[in-house]
């Protein structure tokens, strides 16, 4: 980089630097520029510039400052390592061999100190605590990695008295006054010259104490060069930490962060931290994140942006896909902030070339084109960062590829180490599962208990769960989430009307033996097609964003936001206008039919009302009447409640289904005693 280019260098936000320090490699080429900027009030800050990559970032491996002069000097000349380029330049102007590292005490270990091997190294740090830690880190690295001893300038008032300042007009000795942060540049500005610094070097080499024990001096130094400690709105602490050329986010209470903390401690100190030390460090970071850090929303796989949303690819480089009405593009992770669960797996990089959702057809076993539209619609809905999301329920006989279809769909948008799992036993376990995946897939269900059906409804449309924190009488743990869900099983699973009303239910056809293929071949073909399928989904999402403001639905079904979203993508997908809503409405009617058939109370009331047209009485009277007239339908106590309270609640739950069949259920109170009366009529 020539002088003209240096002068023209401008940071996009900070503007022109007040001063620049050039770091050169062994060949004399400028590879890193330390740009100093100044704020009002005299504050300063530095921003590095990577010359080779034309980015405002620091190199992972950095050369020493003034490296060519250092390498050209005789080996017997002492080398003074300072804490900052200003001090090194001031000493070099007097003819001394001086150097420093970029980034101060927090980044010394990222500098290549090998050119100091075998040299007589004197460390002249700033006169403060960070300076002592910087000196200890340099000394420790040179001793452990390059077997090079060092001497530390023993800065003190007593030492300065031994280094008198000689004025040419007056031979009176004048001592400098120490202050916090006093350094080599201050000494030279105060009148020191070659004679005084040579005297200091002699005192350091002859009488100076050995460098203090690095572990003791630097034991509490920062372990991360570039870490942002923050918390989410629910007060969960996080750290976003630079790892190589990208940033990663860790929940501070997680095992993953503790493992990283132990590794960084070992890298910095050369020893494994004791468990107590690790706990202390972890609590320190948690406290800083909660009480000093900013508040940011945090997302899992899908995140909201100002213009659209971002999809975390889950790869080692922590890159994301930004999607808006103009299209989609890959970028490094920044905002929004994502967290990752231990079981999260990576998505492939989406492909624009050959992006076509017809590539998905060979991998999902559906009856017809309408069912394929519903599958695609569910995928598009699941790619929104917030709900509500319809449940996808896959049923069918053995050999209908229910589990395989569920795995295919999850691997397209939210792959995990465990593609599917057994259904949780209670709501708490369900909510914990929701904290660890954007898509939940539960395999081989036989029946869904009423309490868990209610929990699934809350999770699909947005809900939470609170429980007492372990080992605490007062503290609560809150779980809140909205998630896309896939269920599969042989029997009809949407028995409860409210669950059926929130679901897309597909009955998959049996695959004949002549159409089956080897599983390894199937997944190999699918993995090859995944990038193009994901690219087609992102194209459809972008098109939906552009068209959404102009979409008007002829009817507004349950989950109307979802229906409008998929309808907005029809033009991009090449579907006839309104085709998705027609398929979705037909599917909901089929689900209603199935829910009616599976509900004992609804079946008994429909049978009764078709025979006699109307009925009036208490809940207890209706229970007795139905059980006496239709014992085969009302036999099971789980399906047909025996108590009036539970029966009345079930009656309210199935009221929408009964209305669709022309049956109205009214709850009133009559008489002086205000008795609760149920009136059932056929309209």
Short mmCIF file of N, CA, C and O in Angstrom, two decimals, residues 249-359:
data_model
loop_
_atom_site.label_atom_id
_atom_site.label_comp_id
_atom_site.label_asym_id
_atom_site.label_seq_id
_atom_site.Cartn_x
_atom_site.Cartn_y
_atom_site.Cartn_z
N UNK A 249 -21.89 -17.29 19.40
CA UNK A 249 -22.65 -16.92 20.59
C UNK A 249 -22.82 -18.13 21.49
O UNK A 249 -23.14 -19.22 21.03
N UNK A 250 -22.59 -17.90 22.78
CA UNK A 250 -22.69 -18.96 23.78
C UNK A 250 -23.61 -18.51 24.91
O UNK A 250 -23.53 -17.37 25.37
N UNK A 251 -24.48 -19.41 25.36
CA UNK A 251 -25.22 -19.18 26.60
C UNK A 251 -24.25 -19.39 27.75
O UNK A 251 -23.59 -20.43 27.85
N UNK A 252 -24.13 -18.39 28.62
CA UNK A 252 -23.08 -18.43 29.63
C UNK A 252 -23.28 -19.52 30.67
O UNK A 252 -22.33 -19.91 31.34
N UNK A 253 -24.48 -20.00 30.81
CA UNK A 253 -24.71 -21.09 31.76
C UNK A 253 -24.58 -22.47 31.15
O UNK A 253 -24.80 -23.48 31.84
N UNK A 254 -24.19 -22.54 29.88
CA UNK A 254 -24.16 -23.83 29.18
C UNK A 254 -22.84 -24.56 29.40
O UNK A 254 -21.80 -23.96 29.71
N UNK A 255 -22.89 -25.87 29.19
CA UNK A 255 -21.67 -26.66 29.25
C UNK A 255 -20.70 -26.30 28.15
O UNK A 255 -19.48 -26.37 28.34
N UNK A 256 -21.23 -25.90 26.98
CA UNK A 256 -20.36 -25.52 25.88
C UNK A 256 -19.49 -24.32 26.22
O UNK A 256 -18.31 -24.28 25.87
N UNK A 257 -20.07 -23.32 26.91
CA UNK A 257 -19.27 -22.16 27.28
C UNK A 257 -18.22 -22.53 28.33
O UNK A 257 -17.09 -22.05 28.27
N UNK A 258 -18.56 -23.39 29.27
CA UNK A 258 -17.58 -23.78 30.28
C UNK A 258 -16.41 -24.54 29.64
O UNK A 258 -15.25 -24.37 30.04
N UNK A 259 -16.69 -25.35 28.64
CA UNK A 259 -15.61 -26.06 27.96
C UNK A 259 -14.71 -25.08 27.21
O UNK A 259 -13.48 -25.21 27.20
N UNK A 260 -15.34 -24.07 26.56
CA UNK A 260 -14.54 -23.05 25.88
C UNK A 260 -13.72 -22.26 26.88
O UNK A 260 -12.55 -21.94 26.64
N UNK A 261 -14.31 -21.93 28.03
CA UNK A 261 -13.61 -21.17 29.06
C UNK A 261 -12.39 -21.94 29.55
O UNK A 261 -11.30 -21.37 29.72
N UNK A 262 -12.56 -23.24 29.78
CA UNK A 262 -11.43 -24.06 30.23
C UNK A 262 -10.33 -24.12 29.17
O UNK A 262 -9.13 -24.06 29.48
N UNK A 263 -10.74 -24.22 27.91
CA UNK A 263 -9.74 -24.27 26.82
C UNK A 263 -8.97 -22.97 26.72
O UNK A 263 -7.74 -22.96 26.62
N UNK A 264 -9.68 -21.82 26.74
CA UNK A 264 -9.01 -20.53 26.64
C UNK A 264 -8.11 -20.28 27.84
O UNK A 264 -7.03 -19.68 27.72
N UNK A 265 -8.53 -20.73 29.01
CA UNK A 265 -7.69 -20.58 30.20
C UNK A 265 -6.40 -21.37 30.03
O UNK A 265 -5.31 -20.89 30.36
N UNK A 266 -6.52 -22.58 29.52
CA UNK A 266 -5.32 -23.40 29.30
C UNK A 266 -4.39 -22.75 28.27
O UNK A 266 -3.17 -22.74 28.44
N UNK A 267 -4.99 -22.20 27.21
CA UNK A 267 -4.16 -21.55 26.20
C UNK A 267 -3.43 -20.33 26.76
O UNK A 267 -2.29 -20.05 26.40
N UNK A 268 -4.10 -19.59 27.64
CA UNK A 268 -3.51 -18.37 28.18
C UNK A 268 -2.54 -18.64 29.32
O UNK A 268 -1.51 -17.96 29.45
N UNK A 269 -2.84 -19.64 30.17
CA UNK A 269 -2.05 -19.85 31.38
C UNK A 269 -1.15 -21.08 31.31
O UNK A 269 -0.25 -21.23 32.14
N UNK A 270 -1.43 -21.97 30.35
CA UNK A 270 -0.61 -23.17 30.26
C UNK A 270 -0.98 -24.23 31.27
O UNK A 270 -0.21 -25.16 31.51
N UNK A 271 -2.14 -24.09 31.90
CA UNK A 271 -2.57 -25.10 32.88
C UNK A 271 -4.08 -25.19 32.85
O UNK A 271 -4.78 -24.26 32.43
N UNK A 272 -4.60 -26.32 33.32
CA UNK A 272 -6.04 -26.53 33.38
C UNK A 272 -6.60 -25.85 34.63
O UNK A 272 -6.04 -26.03 35.71
N UNK A 273 -7.69 -25.08 34.51
CA UNK A 273 -8.22 -24.42 35.70
C UNK A 273 -8.88 -25.40 36.65
O UNK A 273 -9.47 -26.40 36.22
N UNK A 274 -8.75 -25.12 37.93
CA UNK A 274 -9.48 -25.91 38.92
C UNK A 274 -10.97 -25.67 38.76
O UNK A 274 -11.41 -24.64 38.23
N UNK A 275 -11.77 -26.61 39.22
CA UNK A 275 -13.23 -26.48 39.08
C UNK A 275 -13.74 -25.21 39.75
O UNK A 275 -14.61 -24.52 39.21
N UNK A 276 -13.18 -24.88 40.93
CA UNK A 276 -13.62 -23.67 41.62
C UNK A 276 -13.27 -22.42 40.82
O UNK A 276 -14.06 -21.47 40.75
N UNK A 277 -12.09 -22.41 40.22
CA UNK A 277 -11.68 -21.27 39.40
C UNK A 277 -12.59 -21.12 38.20
O UNK A 277 -13.01 -20.01 37.83
N UNK A 278 -12.93 -22.24 37.57
CA UNK A 278 -13.81 -22.22 36.40
C UNK A 278 -15.19 -21.69 36.78
O UNK A 278 -15.78 -20.88 36.05
N UNK A 279 -15.70 -22.11 37.93
CA UNK A 279 -16.99 -21.62 38.38
C UNK A 279 -16.94 -20.12 38.67
O UNK A 279 -17.89 -19.38 38.35
N UNK A 280 -15.85 -19.67 39.28
CA UNK A 280 -15.71 -18.24 39.57
C UNK A 280 -15.70 -17.41 38.29
O UNK A 280 -16.37 -16.37 38.19
N UNK A 281 -14.94 -17.86 37.30
CA UNK A 281 -14.88 -17.14 36.04
C UNK A 281 -16.25 -17.12 35.35
O UNK A 281 -16.68 -16.10 34.81
N UNK A 282 -16.93 -18.27 35.38
CA UNK A 282 -18.25 -18.35 34.76
C UNK A 282 -19.22 -17.39 35.43
O UNK A 282 -19.96 -16.66 34.75
N UNK A 283 -19.23 -17.35 36.76
CA UNK A 283 -20.13 -16.44 37.47
C UNK A 283 -19.77 -14.98 37.19
O UNK A 283 -20.65 -14.11 37.11
N UNK A 284 -18.48 -14.70 37.03
CA UNK A 284 -18.05 -13.34 36.71
C UNK A 284 -18.63 -12.88 35.37
O UNK A 284 -19.19 -11.79 35.26
N UNK A 285 -18.51 -13.74 34.36
CA UNK A 285 -19.04 -13.39 33.04
C UNK A 285 -20.56 -13.26 33.07
O UNK A 285 -21.14 -12.38 32.43
N UNK A 286 -21.22 -14.15 33.82
CA UNK A 286 -22.68 -14.09 33.91
C UNK A 286 -23.12 -12.77 34.55
O UNK A 286 -24.05 -12.10 34.07
N UNK A 287 -22.44 -12.37 35.62
CA UNK A 287 -22.77 -11.11 36.28
C UNK A 287 -22.57 -9.91 35.36
O UNK A 287 -23.41 -9.00 35.30
N UNK A 288 -21.47 -9.91 34.62
CA UNK A 288 -21.22 -8.80 33.69
C UNK A 288 -22.28 -8.75 32.59
O UNK A 288 -22.73 -7.67 32.20
N UNK A 289 -22.67 -9.92 32.09
CA UNK A 289 -23.68 -9.95 31.03
C UNK A 289 -25.03 -9.45 31.53
O UNK A 289 -25.73 -8.72 30.83
N UNK A 290 -25.41 -9.83 32.75
CA UNK A 290 -26.73 -9.48 33.28
C UNK A 290 -26.81 -8.02 33.73
O UNK A 290 -27.85 -7.37 33.53
N UNK A 291 -25.74 -7.51 34.33
CA UNK A 291 -25.83 -6.19 34.97
C UNK A 291 -25.08 -5.09 34.22
O UNK A 291 -25.27 -3.91 34.50
N UNK A 292 -24.21 -5.47 33.28
CA UNK A 292 -23.48 -4.47 32.51
C UNK A 292 -23.77 -4.55 31.01
O UNK A 292 -23.58 -3.59 30.28
N UNK A 293 -24.23 -5.71 30.56
CA UNK A 293 -24.43 -5.93 29.13
C UNK A 293 -25.75 -5.37 28.63
O UNK A 293 -26.70 -5.13 29.38
N UNK A 294 -25.82 -5.18 27.30
CA UNK A 294 -27.04 -4.71 26.65
C UNK A 294 -28.05 -5.85 26.53
O UNK A 294 -27.71 -7.03 26.68
N UNK A 295 -29.28 -5.47 26.21
CA UNK A 295 -30.35 -6.44 25.98
C UNK A 295 -30.57 -6.62 24.49
O UNK A 295 -30.73 -5.64 23.76
N UNK A 296 -30.56 -7.88 24.03
CA UNK A 296 -30.80 -8.18 22.62
C UNK A 296 -31.73 -9.39 22.53
O UNK A 296 -31.60 -10.33 23.31
N UNK A 297 -32.65 -9.41 21.57
CA UNK A 297 -33.41 -10.64 21.34
C UNK A 297 -32.48 -11.72 20.78
O UNK A 297 -31.52 -11.42 20.07
N UNK A 298 -32.77 -12.96 21.11
CA UNK A 298 -31.95 -14.07 20.63
C UNK A 298 -32.86 -15.07 19.93
O UNK A 298 -34.00 -15.28 20.35
N UNK A 299 -32.35 -15.67 18.86
CA UNK A 299 -33.17 -16.55 18.03
C UNK A 299 -32.51 -17.92 17.87
O UNK A 299 -31.29 -18.06 18.07
N UNK A 300 -33.33 -18.88 17.52
CA UNK A 300 -32.87 -20.24 17.27
C UNK A 300 -33.26 -20.61 15.83
O UNK A 300 -34.44 -20.74 15.52
N UNK A 301 -32.26 -20.74 14.98
CA UNK A 301 -32.38 -21.08 13.55
C UNK A 301 -33.01 -19.96 12.70
O UNK A 301 -32.47 -19.57 11.68
N UNK A 302 -34.17 -19.40 13.11
CA UNK A 302 -34.84 -18.36 12.35
C UNK A 302 -34.86 -17.07 13.16
O UNK A 302 -35.25 -17.08 14.33
N UNK A 303 -34.44 -15.95 12.55
CA UNK A 303 -34.40 -14.68 13.26
C UNK A 303 -35.04 -13.56 12.46
O UNK A 303 -34.98 -13.54 11.22
N UNK A 304 -35.62 -12.61 13.17
CA UNK A 304 -36.30 -11.47 12.55
C UNK A 304 -35.28 -10.37 12.24
O UNK A 304 -34.41 -10.07 13.05
N UNK A 305 -35.38 -9.76 11.05
CA UNK A 305 -34.58 -8.60 10.69
C UNK A 305 -35.52 -7.45 10.33
O UNK A 305 -36.73 -7.63 10.23
N UNK A 306 -34.95 -6.27 10.11
CA UNK A 306 -35.77 -5.11 9.76
C UNK A 306 -36.49 -5.31 8.43
O UNK A 306 -37.63 -4.87 8.25
N UNK A 307 -35.83 -5.98 7.50
CA UNK A 307 -36.39 -6.13 6.14
C UNK A 307 -37.02 -7.49 5.89
O UNK A 307 -37.72 -7.68 4.91
N UNK A 308 -36.78 -8.47 6.76
CA UNK A 308 -37.30 -9.81 6.53
C UNK A 308 -36.88 -10.73 7.65
O UNK A 308 -37.23 -10.53 8.81
N UNK A 309 -36.10 -11.74 7.29
CA UNK A 309 -35.61 -12.65 8.32
C UNK A 309 -34.27 -13.22 7.91
O UNK A 309 -33.81 -13.08 6.78
N UNK A 310 -33.62 -13.87 8.88
CA UNK A 310 -32.32 -14.50 8.66
C UNK A 310 -32.42 -15.97 9.07
O UNK A 310 -33.09 -16.31 10.05
N UNK A 311 -31.75 -16.82 8.31
CA UNK A 311 -31.73 -18.26 8.55
C UNK A 311 -30.31 -18.65 8.93
O UNK A 311 -29.37 -18.46 8.15
N UNK A 312 -30.13 -19.18 10.13
CA UNK A 312 -28.82 -19.65 10.57
C UNK A 312 -28.53 -20.99 9.91
O UNK A 312 -29.24 -21.97 10.14
N UNK A 313 -27.47 -21.04 9.10
CA UNK A 313 -27.13 -22.28 8.41
C UNK A 313 -26.56 -23.33 9.36
O UNK A 313 -26.51 -24.52 9.01
N UNK A 314 -26.11 -22.92 10.54
CA UNK A 314 -25.64 -23.89 11.52
C UNK A 314 -24.26 -24.43 11.25
O UNK A 314 -23.86 -25.42 11.87
N UNK A 315 -23.50 -23.83 10.32
CA UNK A 315 -22.18 -24.32 9.97
C UNK A 315 -21.10 -23.80 10.89
O UNK A 315 -21.32 -22.95 11.75
N UNK A 316 -19.88 -24.30 10.66
CA UNK A 316 -18.75 -23.93 11.52
C UNK A 316 -18.37 -22.47 11.37
O UNK A 316 -17.79 -21.89 12.29
N UNK A 317 -18.69 -21.85 10.23
CA UNK A 317 -18.33 -20.44 10.03
C UNK A 317 -19.43 -19.48 10.51
O UNK A 317 -19.30 -18.28 10.37
N UNK A 318 -20.50 -20.00 11.06
CA UNK A 318 -21.59 -19.20 11.63
C UNK A 318 -22.15 -18.20 10.62
O UNK A 318 -22.45 -17.06 10.94
N UNK A 319 -22.29 -18.60 9.39
CA UNK A 319 -22.87 -17.73 8.37
C UNK A 319 -24.39 -17.89 8.37
O UNK A 319 -24.93 -18.90 8.82
N UNK A 320 -25.09 -16.87 7.87
CA UNK A 320 -26.54 -16.87 7.83
C UNK A 320 -27.00 -16.47 6.43
O UNK A 320 -26.23 -15.93 5.63
N UNK A 321 -28.26 -16.75 6.14
CA UNK A 321 -28.89 -16.32 4.89
C UNK A 321 -29.90 -15.23 5.22
O UNK A 321 -30.81 -15.44 6.02
N UNK A 322 -29.71 -14.06 4.65
CA UNK A 322 -30.68 -12.97 4.77
C UNK A 322 -31.71 -13.10 3.67
O UNK A 322 -31.35 -13.29 2.50
N UNK A 323 -32.98 -13.00 4.01
CA UNK A 323 -34.06 -13.08 3.03
C UNK A 323 -34.95 -11.85 3.18
O UNK A 323 -35.36 -11.50 4.29
N UNK A 324 -35.22 -11.19 2.07
CA UNK A 324 -36.17 -10.08 2.07
C UNK A 324 -36.93 -10.09 0.74
O UNK A 324 -36.80 -11.04 -0.06
N UNK A 325 -37.71 -9.06 0.50
CA UNK A 325 -38.53 -9.02 -0.72
C UNK A 325 -37.71 -8.91 -1.99
O UNK A 325 -38.22 -9.15 -3.09
N UNK A 326 -36.42 -8.56 -1.87
CA UNK A 326 -35.54 -8.43 -3.04
C UNK A 326 -34.82 -9.72 -3.38
O UNK A 326 -34.23 -9.83 -4.45
N UNK A 327 -34.80 -10.69 -2.48
CA UNK A 327 -34.09 -11.93 -2.73
C UNK A 327 -33.42 -12.44 -1.47
O UNK A 327 -33.83 -12.11 -0.34
N UNK A 328 -32.39 -13.25 -1.62
CA UNK A 328 -31.66 -13.79 -0.47
C UNK A 328 -30.18 -13.81 -0.77
O UNK A 328 -29.76 -13.87 -1.92
N UNK A 329 -29.37 -13.76 0.31
CA UNK A 329 -27.91 -13.68 0.18
C UNK A 329 -27.27 -14.20 1.47
O UNK A 329 -27.87 -14.12 2.54
N UNK A 330 -26.06 -14.69 1.34
CA UNK A 330 -25.31 -15.20 2.50
C UNK A 330 -24.41 -14.10 3.06
O UNK A 330 -23.86 -13.30 2.32
N UNK A 331 -24.27 -14.09 4.39
CA UNK A 331 -23.40 -13.12 5.04
C UNK A 331 -22.93 -13.69 6.37
O UNK A 331 -23.50 -14.64 6.90
N UNK A 332 -21.87 -13.08 6.96
CA UNK A 332 -21.45 -13.50 8.31
C UNK A 332 -22.52 -13.13 9.34
O UNK A 332 -23.27 -12.18 9.17
N UNK A 333 -22.57 -13.88 10.41
CA UNK A 333 -23.56 -13.61 11.44
C UNK A 333 -23.24 -12.31 12.17
O UNK A 333 -22.10 -12.04 12.51
N UNK A 334 -24.23 -11.50 12.38
CA UNK A 334 -24.09 -10.27 13.14
C UNK A 334 -25.38 -10.03 13.90
O UNK A 334 -25.57 -10.53 15.00
N UNK A 335 -26.27 -9.28 13.30
CA UNK A 335 -27.60 -9.08 13.85
C UNK A 335 -28.62 -9.61 12.83
O UNK A 335 -28.47 -9.36 11.64
N UNK A 336 -29.62 -10.37 13.28
CA UNK A 336 -29.96 -10.74 14.65
C UNK A 336 -28.98 -11.75 15.25
O UNK A 336 -28.20 -12.36 14.54
N UNK A 337 -29.07 -11.92 16.56
CA UNK A 337 -28.16 -12.82 17.27
C UNK A 337 -28.82 -14.19 17.43
O UNK A 337 -29.98 -14.29 17.81
N UNK A 338 -28.05 -15.22 17.13
CA UNK A 338 -28.54 -16.58 17.20
C UNK A 338 -27.82 -17.35 18.30
O UNK A 338 -26.64 -17.12 18.57
N UNK A 339 -28.55 -18.24 18.92
CA UNK A 339 -27.93 -19.23 19.79
C UNK A 339 -28.06 -20.59 19.11
O UNK A 339 -28.87 -20.76 18.19
N UNK A 340 -27.28 -21.55 19.56
CA UNK A 340 -27.34 -22.89 18.99
C UNK A 340 -27.48 -23.92 20.10
O UNK A 340 -26.85 -23.79 21.14
N UNK A 341 -28.30 -24.92 19.84
CA UNK A 341 -28.48 -26.00 20.81
C UNK A 341 -27.44 -27.09 20.53
O UNK A 341 -26.90 -27.18 19.43
N UNK A 342 -27.16 -27.93 21.52
CA UNK A 342 -26.13 -28.97 21.33
C UNK A 342 -26.43 -29.93 20.17
O UNK A 342 -25.51 -30.40 19.51
N UNK A 343 -27.71 -30.21 19.92
CA UNK A 343 -28.05 -31.17 18.88
C UNK A 343 -28.28 -30.59 17.51
O UNK A 343 -28.67 -31.30 16.58
N UNK A 344 -28.03 -29.30 17.35
CA UNK A 344 -28.31 -28.63 16.07
C UNK A 344 -27.31 -29.09 15.00
O UNK A 344 -26.12 -29.21 15.25
N UNK A 345 -27.80 -29.35 13.80
CA UNK A 345 -26.95 -29.76 12.68
C UNK A 345 -26.99 -28.68 11.60
O UNK A 345 -27.84 -27.79 11.60
N UNK A 346 -26.03 -28.77 10.67
CA UNK A 346 -25.87 -27.72 9.66
C UNK A 346 -26.77 -27.96 8.44
O UNK A 346 -27.00 -29.09 8.03
N UNK A 347 -27.26 -26.86 7.90
CA UNK A 347 -27.94 -26.87 6.61
C UNK A 347 -26.91 -26.75 5.50
O UNK A 347 -25.83 -26.16 5.70
N UNK A 348 -27.22 -27.24 4.30
CA UNK A 348 -26.31 -26.99 3.18
C UNK A 348 -26.44 -25.55 2.71
O UNK A 348 -27.44 -24.87 2.99
N UNK A 349 -25.43 -25.06 2.03
CA UNK A 349 -25.56 -23.74 1.42
C UNK A 349 -26.58 -23.82 0.29
O UNK A 349 -26.45 -24.66 -0.60
N UNK A 350 -27.61 -22.98 0.30
CA UNK A 350 -28.64 -23.07 -0.74
C UNK A 350 -28.07 -22.75 -2.12
O UNK A 350 -27.12 -21.99 -2.26
N UNK A 351 -28.68 -23.36 -3.11
CA UNK A 351 -28.20 -23.24 -4.49
C UNK A 351 -29.25 -22.51 -5.32
O UNK A 351 -30.43 -22.87 -5.31
N UNK A 352 -28.82 -21.49 -6.05
CA UNK A 352 -29.74 -20.80 -6.96
C UNK A 352 -29.92 -21.59 -8.25
O UNK A 352 -31.00 -21.60 -8.85
N UNK A 353 -28.85 -22.23 -8.67
CA UNK A 353 -28.90 -22.97 -9.93
C UNK A 353 -29.72 -24.24 -9.74
O UNK A 353 -29.46 -25.04 -8.85
N UNK A 354 -30.71 -24.43 -10.56
CA UNK A 354 -31.55 -25.62 -10.49
C UNK A 354 -32.55 -25.59 -9.35
O UNK A 354 -33.13 -26.63 -9.01
N UNK A 355 -32.74 -24.42 -8.71
CA UNK A 355 -33.67 -24.32 -7.58
C UNK A 355 -35.10 -24.53 -8.07
O UNK A 355 -35.65 -23.71 -8.80
N UNK A 356 -35.71 -25.63 -7.67
CA UNK A 356 -37.05 -25.98 -8.13
C UNK A 356 -37.68 -26.91 -7.10
O UNK A 356 -37.08 -27.93 -6.73
N UNK A 357 -38.87 -26.55 -6.63
CA UNK A 357 -39.50 -27.38 -5.60
C UNK A 357 -40.00 -28.71 -6.15
O UNK A 357 -40.35 -29.60 -5.37
N UNK A 358 -40.04 -28.86 -7.46
CA UNK A 358 -40.36 -30.18 -8.01
C UNK A 358 -39.29 -31.21 -7.64
O UNK A 358 -39.54 -32.41 -7.68
N UNK A 359 -38.09 -30.72 -7.30
CA UNK A 359 -37.02 -31.63 -6.84
C UNK A 359 -37.40 -32.32 -5.54
O UNK A 359 -36.82 -33.35 -5.19
#
